[in-house]
CSV table of C-alpha atoms in Angstrom, one decimal:
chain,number,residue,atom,x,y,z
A,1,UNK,CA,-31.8,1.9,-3.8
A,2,UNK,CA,-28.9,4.3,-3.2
A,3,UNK,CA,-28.9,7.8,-4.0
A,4,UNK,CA,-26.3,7.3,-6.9
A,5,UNK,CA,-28.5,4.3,-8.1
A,6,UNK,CA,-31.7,6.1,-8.4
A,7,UNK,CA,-30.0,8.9,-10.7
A,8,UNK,CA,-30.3,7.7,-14.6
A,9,UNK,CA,-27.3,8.1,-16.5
A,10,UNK,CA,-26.6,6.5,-19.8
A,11,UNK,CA,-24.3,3.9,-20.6
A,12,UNK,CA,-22.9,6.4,-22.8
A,13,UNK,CA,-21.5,9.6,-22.7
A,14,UNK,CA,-21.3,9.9,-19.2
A,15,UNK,CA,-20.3,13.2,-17.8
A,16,UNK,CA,-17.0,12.9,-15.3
A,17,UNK,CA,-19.3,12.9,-12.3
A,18,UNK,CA,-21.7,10.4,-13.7
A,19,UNK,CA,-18.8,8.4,-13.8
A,20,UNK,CA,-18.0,8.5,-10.5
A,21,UNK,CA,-21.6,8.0,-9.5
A,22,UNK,CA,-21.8,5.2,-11.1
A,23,UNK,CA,-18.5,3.6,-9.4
A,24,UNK,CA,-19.8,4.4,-5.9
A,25,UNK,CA,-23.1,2.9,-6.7
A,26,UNK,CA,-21.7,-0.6,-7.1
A,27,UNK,CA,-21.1,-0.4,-3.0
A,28,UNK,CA,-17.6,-1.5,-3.7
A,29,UNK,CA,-14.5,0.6,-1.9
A,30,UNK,CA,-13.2,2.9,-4.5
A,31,UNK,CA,-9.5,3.3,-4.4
A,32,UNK,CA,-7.8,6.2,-5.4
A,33,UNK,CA,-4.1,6.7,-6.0
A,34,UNK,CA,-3.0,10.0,-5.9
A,35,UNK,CA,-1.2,11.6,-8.7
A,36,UNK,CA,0.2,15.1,-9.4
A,37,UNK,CA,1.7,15.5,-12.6
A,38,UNK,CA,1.2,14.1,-16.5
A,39,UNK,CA,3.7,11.5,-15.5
A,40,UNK,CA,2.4,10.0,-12.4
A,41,UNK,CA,-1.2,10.5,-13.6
A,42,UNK,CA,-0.3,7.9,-16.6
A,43,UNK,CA,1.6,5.2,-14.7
A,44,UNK,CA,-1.5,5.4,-12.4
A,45,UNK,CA,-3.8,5.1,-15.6
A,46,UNK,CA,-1.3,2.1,-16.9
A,47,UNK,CA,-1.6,0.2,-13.8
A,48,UNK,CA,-5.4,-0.1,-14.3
A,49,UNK,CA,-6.9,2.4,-11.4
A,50,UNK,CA,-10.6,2.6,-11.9
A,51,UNK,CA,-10.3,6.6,-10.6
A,52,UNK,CA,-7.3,8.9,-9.5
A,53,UNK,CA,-7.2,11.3,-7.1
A,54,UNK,CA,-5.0,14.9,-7.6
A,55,UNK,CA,-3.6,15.4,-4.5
A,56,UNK,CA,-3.1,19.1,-3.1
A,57,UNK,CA,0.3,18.5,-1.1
A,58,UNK,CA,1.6,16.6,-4.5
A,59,UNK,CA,1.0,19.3,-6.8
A,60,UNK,CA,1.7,22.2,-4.5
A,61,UNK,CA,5.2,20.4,-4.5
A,62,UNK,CA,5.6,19.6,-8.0
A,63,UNK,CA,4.3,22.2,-9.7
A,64,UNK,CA,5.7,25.2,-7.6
A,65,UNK,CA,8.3,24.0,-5.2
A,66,UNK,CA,6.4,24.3,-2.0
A,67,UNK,CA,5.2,22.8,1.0
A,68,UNK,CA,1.5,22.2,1.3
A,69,UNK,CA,1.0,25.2,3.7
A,70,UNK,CA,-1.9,26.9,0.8
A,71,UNK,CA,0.7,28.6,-1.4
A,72,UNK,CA,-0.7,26.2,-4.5
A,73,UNK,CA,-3.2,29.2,-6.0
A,74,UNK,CA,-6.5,28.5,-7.7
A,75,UNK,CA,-5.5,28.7,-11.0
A,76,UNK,CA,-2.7,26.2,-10.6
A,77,UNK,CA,-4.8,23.5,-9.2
A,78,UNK,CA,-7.8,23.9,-11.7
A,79,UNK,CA,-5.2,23.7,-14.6
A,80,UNK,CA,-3.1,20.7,-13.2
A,81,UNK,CA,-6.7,19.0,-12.4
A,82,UNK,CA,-7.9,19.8,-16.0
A,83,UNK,CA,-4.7,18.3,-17.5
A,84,UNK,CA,-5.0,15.0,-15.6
A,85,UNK,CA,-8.7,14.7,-16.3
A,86,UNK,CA,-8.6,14.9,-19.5
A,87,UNK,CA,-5.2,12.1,-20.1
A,88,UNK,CA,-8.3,9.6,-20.1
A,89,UNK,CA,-11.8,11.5,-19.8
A,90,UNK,CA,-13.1,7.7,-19.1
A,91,UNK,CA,-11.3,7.9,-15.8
A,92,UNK,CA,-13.1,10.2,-13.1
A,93,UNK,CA,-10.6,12.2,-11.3
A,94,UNK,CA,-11.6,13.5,-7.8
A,95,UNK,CA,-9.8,16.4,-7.2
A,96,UNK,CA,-8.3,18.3,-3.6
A,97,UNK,CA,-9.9,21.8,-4.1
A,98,UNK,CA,-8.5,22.9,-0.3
A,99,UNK,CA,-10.7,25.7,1.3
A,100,UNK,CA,-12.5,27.2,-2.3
A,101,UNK,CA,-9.4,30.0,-2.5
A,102,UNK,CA,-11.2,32.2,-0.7
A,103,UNK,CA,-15.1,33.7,0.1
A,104,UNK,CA,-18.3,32.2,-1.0
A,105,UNK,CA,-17.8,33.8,-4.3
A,106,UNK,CA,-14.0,32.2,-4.9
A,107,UNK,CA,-15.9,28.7,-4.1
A,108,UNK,CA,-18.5,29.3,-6.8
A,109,UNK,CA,-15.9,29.8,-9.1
A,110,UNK,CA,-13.2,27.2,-8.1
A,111,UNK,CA,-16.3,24.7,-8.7
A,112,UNK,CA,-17.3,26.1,-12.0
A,113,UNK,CA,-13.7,26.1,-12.9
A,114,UNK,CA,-13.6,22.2,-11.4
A,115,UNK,CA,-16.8,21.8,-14.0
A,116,UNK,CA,-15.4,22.8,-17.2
A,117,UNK,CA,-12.3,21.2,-16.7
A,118,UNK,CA,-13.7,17.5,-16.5
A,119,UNK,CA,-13.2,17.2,-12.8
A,120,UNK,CA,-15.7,14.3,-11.7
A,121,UNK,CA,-15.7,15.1,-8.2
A,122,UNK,CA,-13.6,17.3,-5.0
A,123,UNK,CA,-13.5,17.6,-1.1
A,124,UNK,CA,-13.7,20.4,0.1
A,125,UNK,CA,-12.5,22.0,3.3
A,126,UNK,CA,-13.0,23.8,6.7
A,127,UNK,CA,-9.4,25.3,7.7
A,128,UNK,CA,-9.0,29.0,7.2
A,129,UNK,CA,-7.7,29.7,3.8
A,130,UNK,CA,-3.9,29.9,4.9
A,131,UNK,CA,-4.7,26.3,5.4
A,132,UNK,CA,-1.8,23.2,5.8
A,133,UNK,CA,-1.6,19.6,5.3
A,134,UNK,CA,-4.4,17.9,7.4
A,135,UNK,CA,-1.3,15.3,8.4
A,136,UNK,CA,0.5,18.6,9.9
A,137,UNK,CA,0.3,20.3,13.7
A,138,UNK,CA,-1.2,23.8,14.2
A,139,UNK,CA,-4.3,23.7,11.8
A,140,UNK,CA,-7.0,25.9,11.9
A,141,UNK,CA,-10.8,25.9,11.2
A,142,UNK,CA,-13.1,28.6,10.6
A,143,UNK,CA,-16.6,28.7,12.5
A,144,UNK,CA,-19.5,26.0,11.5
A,145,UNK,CA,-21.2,28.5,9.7
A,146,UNK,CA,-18.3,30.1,7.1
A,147,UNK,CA,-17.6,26.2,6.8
A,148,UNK,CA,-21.0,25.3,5.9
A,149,UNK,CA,-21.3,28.8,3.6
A,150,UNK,CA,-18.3,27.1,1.7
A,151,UNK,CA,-20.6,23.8,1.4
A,152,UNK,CA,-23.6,26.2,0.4
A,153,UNK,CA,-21.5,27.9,-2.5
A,154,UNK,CA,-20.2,24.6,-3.9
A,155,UNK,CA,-23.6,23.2,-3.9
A,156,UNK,CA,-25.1,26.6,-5.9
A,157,UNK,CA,-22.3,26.4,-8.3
A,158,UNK,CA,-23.3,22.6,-9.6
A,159,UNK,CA,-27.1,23.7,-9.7
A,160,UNK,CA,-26.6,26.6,-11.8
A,161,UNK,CA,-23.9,24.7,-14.0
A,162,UNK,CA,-26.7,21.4,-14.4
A,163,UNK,CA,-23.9,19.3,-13.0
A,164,UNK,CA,-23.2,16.0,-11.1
A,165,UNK,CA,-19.8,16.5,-10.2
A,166,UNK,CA,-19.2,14.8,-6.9
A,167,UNK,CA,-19.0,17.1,-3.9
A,168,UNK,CA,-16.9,16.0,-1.0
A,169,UNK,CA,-17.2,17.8,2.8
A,170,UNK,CA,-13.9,17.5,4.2
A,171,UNK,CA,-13.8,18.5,7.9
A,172,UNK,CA,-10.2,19.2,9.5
A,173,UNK,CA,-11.8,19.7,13.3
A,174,UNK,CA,-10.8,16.5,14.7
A,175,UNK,CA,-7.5,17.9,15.4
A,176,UNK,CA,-8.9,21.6,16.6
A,177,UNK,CA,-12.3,20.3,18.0
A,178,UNK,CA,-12.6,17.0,18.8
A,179,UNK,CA,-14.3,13.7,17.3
A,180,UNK,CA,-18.2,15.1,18.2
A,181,UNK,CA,-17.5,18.5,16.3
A,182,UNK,CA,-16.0,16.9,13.4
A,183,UNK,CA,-19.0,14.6,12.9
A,184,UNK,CA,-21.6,17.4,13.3
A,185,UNK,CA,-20.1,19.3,10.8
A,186,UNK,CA,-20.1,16.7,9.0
A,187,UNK,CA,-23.5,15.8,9.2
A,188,UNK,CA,-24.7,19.5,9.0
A,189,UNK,CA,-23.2,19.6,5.8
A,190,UNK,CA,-24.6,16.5,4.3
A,191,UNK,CA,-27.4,18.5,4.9
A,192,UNK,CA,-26.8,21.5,2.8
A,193,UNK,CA,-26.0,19.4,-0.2
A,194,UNK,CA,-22.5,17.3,0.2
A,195,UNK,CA,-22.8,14.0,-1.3
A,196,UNK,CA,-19.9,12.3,0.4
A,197,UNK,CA,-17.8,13.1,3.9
A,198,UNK,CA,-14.5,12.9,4.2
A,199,UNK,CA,-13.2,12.9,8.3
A,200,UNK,CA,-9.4,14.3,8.4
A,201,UNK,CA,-6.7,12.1,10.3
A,202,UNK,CA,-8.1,9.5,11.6
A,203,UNK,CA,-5.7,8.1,14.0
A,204,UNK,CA,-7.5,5.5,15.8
A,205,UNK,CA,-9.9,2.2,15.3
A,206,UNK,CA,-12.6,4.2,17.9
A,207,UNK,CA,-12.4,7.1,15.6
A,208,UNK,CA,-13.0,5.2,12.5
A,209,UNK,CA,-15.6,3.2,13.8
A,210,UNK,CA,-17.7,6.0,15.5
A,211,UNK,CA,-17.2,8.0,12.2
A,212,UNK,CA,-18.5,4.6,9.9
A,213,UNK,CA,-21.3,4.1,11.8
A,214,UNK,CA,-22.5,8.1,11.9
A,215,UNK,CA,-23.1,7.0,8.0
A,216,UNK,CA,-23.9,3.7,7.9
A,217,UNK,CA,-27.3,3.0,5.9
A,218,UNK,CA,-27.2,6.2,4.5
A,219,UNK,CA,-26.9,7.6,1.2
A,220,UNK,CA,-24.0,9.4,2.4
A,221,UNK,CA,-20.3,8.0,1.0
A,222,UNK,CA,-17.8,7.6,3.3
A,223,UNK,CA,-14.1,8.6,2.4
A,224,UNK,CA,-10.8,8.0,4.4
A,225,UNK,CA,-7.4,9.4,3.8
A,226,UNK,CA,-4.4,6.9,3.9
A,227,UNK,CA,-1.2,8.5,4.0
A,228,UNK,CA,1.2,6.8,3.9
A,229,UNK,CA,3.7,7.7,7.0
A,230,UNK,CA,1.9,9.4,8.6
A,231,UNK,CA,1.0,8.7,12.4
A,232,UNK,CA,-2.0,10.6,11.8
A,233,UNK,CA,-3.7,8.6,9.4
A,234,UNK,CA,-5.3,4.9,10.9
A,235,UNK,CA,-4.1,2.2,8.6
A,236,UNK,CA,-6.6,-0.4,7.0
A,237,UNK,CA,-6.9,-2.1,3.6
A,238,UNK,CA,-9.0,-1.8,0.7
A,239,UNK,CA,-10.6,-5.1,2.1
A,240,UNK,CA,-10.6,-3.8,5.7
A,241,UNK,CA,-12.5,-0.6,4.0
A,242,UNK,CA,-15.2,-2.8,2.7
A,243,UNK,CA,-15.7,-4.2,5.9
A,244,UNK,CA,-16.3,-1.1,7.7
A,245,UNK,CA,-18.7,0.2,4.5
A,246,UNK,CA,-16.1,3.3,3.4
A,247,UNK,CA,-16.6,4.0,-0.5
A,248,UNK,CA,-13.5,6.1,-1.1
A,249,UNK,CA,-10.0,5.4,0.1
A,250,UNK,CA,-7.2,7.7,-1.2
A,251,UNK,CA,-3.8,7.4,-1.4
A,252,UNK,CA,-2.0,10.3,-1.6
A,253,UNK,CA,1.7,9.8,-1.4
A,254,UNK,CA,1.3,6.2,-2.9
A,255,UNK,CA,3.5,8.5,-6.2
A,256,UNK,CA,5.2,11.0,-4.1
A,257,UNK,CA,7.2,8.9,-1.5
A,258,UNK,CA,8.6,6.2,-3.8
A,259,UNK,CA,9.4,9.2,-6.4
A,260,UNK,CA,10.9,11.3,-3.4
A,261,UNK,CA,13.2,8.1,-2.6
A,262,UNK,CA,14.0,6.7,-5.9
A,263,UNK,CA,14.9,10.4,-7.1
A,264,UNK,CA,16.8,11.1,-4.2
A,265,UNK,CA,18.9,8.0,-4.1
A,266,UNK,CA,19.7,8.3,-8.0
A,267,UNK,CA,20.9,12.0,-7.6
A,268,UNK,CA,23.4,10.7,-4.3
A,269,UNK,CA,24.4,8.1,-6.7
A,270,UNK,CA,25.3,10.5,-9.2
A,271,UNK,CA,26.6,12.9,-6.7
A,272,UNK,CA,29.3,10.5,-5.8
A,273,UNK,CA,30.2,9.6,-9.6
A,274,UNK,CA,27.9,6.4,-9.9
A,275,UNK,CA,25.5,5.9,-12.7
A,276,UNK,CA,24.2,2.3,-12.8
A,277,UNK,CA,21.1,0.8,-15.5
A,278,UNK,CA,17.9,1.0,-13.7
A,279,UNK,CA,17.5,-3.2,-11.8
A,280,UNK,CA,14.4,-4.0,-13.4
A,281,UNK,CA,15.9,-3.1,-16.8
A,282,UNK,CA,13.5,-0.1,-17.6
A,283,UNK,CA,13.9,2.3,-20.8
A,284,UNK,CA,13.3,5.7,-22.0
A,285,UNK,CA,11.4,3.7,-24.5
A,286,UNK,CA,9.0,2.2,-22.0
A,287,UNK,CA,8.1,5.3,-20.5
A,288,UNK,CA,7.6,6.7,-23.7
A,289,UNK,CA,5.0,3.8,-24.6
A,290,UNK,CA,3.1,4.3,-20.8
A,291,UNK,CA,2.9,8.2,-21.6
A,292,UNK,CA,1.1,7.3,-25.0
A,293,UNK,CA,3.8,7.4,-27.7
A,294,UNK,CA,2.0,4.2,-29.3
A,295,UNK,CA,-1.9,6.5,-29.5
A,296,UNK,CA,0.6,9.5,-30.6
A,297,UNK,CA,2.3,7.4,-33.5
A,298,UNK,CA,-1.0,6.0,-34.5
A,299,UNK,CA,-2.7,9.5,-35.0
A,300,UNK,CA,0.3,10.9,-36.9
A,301,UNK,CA,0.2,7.5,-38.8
A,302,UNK,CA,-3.8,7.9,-40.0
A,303,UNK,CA,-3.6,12.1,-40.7
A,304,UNK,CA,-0.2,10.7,-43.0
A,305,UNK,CA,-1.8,8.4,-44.5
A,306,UNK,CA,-5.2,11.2,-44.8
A,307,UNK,CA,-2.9,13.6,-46.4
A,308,UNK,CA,-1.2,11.3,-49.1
A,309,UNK,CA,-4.8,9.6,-50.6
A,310,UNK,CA,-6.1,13.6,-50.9
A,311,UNK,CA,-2.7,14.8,-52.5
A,312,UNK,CA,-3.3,11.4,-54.7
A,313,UNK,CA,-6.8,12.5,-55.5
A,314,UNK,CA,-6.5,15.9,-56.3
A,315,UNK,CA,-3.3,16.2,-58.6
């Protein structure tokens, strides 16, 4: 029995990390598409994704206009995350919580603000906290022990706050260190608490496969990051990612690329004084019925209706 079978949670009224817990525990890769925004969260949602993943470089991008070079502050990651978590509290979002914003202390809180706000689970990182994109050159990592003080924090933070969010060790020392580094960190944070591990840029099949088998027959999940164009992250698919045991697979620019093309291309259309229907024949109205106009309508409908029989009864 796995470690997320052997936890009892009820059928109902899960909390967001029982949720996720109880996806994991089926054994089955868990893919993740990652969203940034209201809008891409609810196409997601619409196309039937089991869990969503909020993606650090996506909302450091969308919400403020910046690179993913650890500009996006605290504050605007826990109140993007809150907002996508709660679009369908039924689906788990795990969320990108970077290097904790800051000491032990910042960790604690980024957590306890990652608890309230319905987060079901985050990774977590070892760069030093003017971090970068792990798909970027000229990261840095702090020392084993500061990383594994992050770990500590995180790990405090759900015990005082009686949660099961999901915590996620995230080790970017595979670029700075090498592959037997990056897997003892791992491994020394599995043992101060992390439930799963996530291995930065992967790049090649003998990477993958040493850092699979580290974990295989463990409770430990196993997470890798598929960006998409980047030469820094070893492609497989979902039913590769069974094969090699790996519970979480996220896709972080699986939203950002096609809206960085389709955007750009409308706006050089436009540009040069062309304006054409969108191919497939899509509407404002369509959109409007994906971001929840037809729930909306409904609600407005029943308080309607609410007011009118109490305006009939008391006259």
């Amino acid at each position: 029995m796995s470690h997320y079978e052997s936890m009892s949670y009820q059928e109902q009224g899960l909390s967001p990390g029982g949720r996720l817990r109880q996806l994991l525990a089926t054994g089955k890769t868990l893919v993740c598409p990652g969203v940034y925004d209201g809008f891409s969260a609810r196409m997601a949602l619409a196309a039937g994704f089991e869990c969503l993943y909020m993606t650090g470089a996506g909302v450091s991008m969308s919400r403020i206009g910046m690179a993913d070079l650890g500009l996006a502050t605290q504050t605007e990651m826990v109140d993007t995350a809150g907002m996508i978590a709660n679009i369908d509290p039924k689906t788990p979002l795990i969320a990108d919580a970077d290097t904790g914003y800051g000491t032990a202390a910042n960790v604690f809180r980024t957590v306890e603000r990652y608890i309230t706000a319905g987060v079901a689970g985050f990774h977590l990182e070892d760069q030093v906290v003017t971090k970068r994109c792990g798909h970027l050159k000229g990261k840095e990592c702090v020392t084993l022990s500061e990383y594994l003080t992050r770990i500590k924090a995180a790990v405090e933070a759900r015990k005082r706050r009686g949660s099961d969010i999901v915590i996620i060790a995230r080790t970017d020392s595979l670029a700075t260190h090498g592959l037997g580094e990056a897997l003892r960190r791992l491994k020394a944070a599995v043992e101060v608490g992390a439930d799963a591990v996530f291995l930065e840029a992967i790049s090649t099949k003998e990477q993958l496969e040493a850092y699979c088998s580290t974990f295989r027959g463990s409770r430990v999940v196993t997470l890798h990051n598929m960006v998409q164009g980047s030469p820094q992250a070893y492609k497989i698919t979902p039913k590769e990612a069974e094969h090699y045991g790996l519970g979480i697979m996220l896709y972080p620019a699986v939203c950002l690329l096609p809206a960085y093309v389709g955007i750009t291309s409308a706006l050089r259309a436009l540009k040069g004084g062309l304006v054409e229907d969108d191919p497939e024949g899509s509407t404002p109205a369509q959109i409007f019925q994906v971001c929840g106009m037809d729930e909306i309508q409904r609600t407005d409908n029943e308080v309607s209706d609410w007011v009118q029989k109490f305006e009939a009864e008391n006259k």
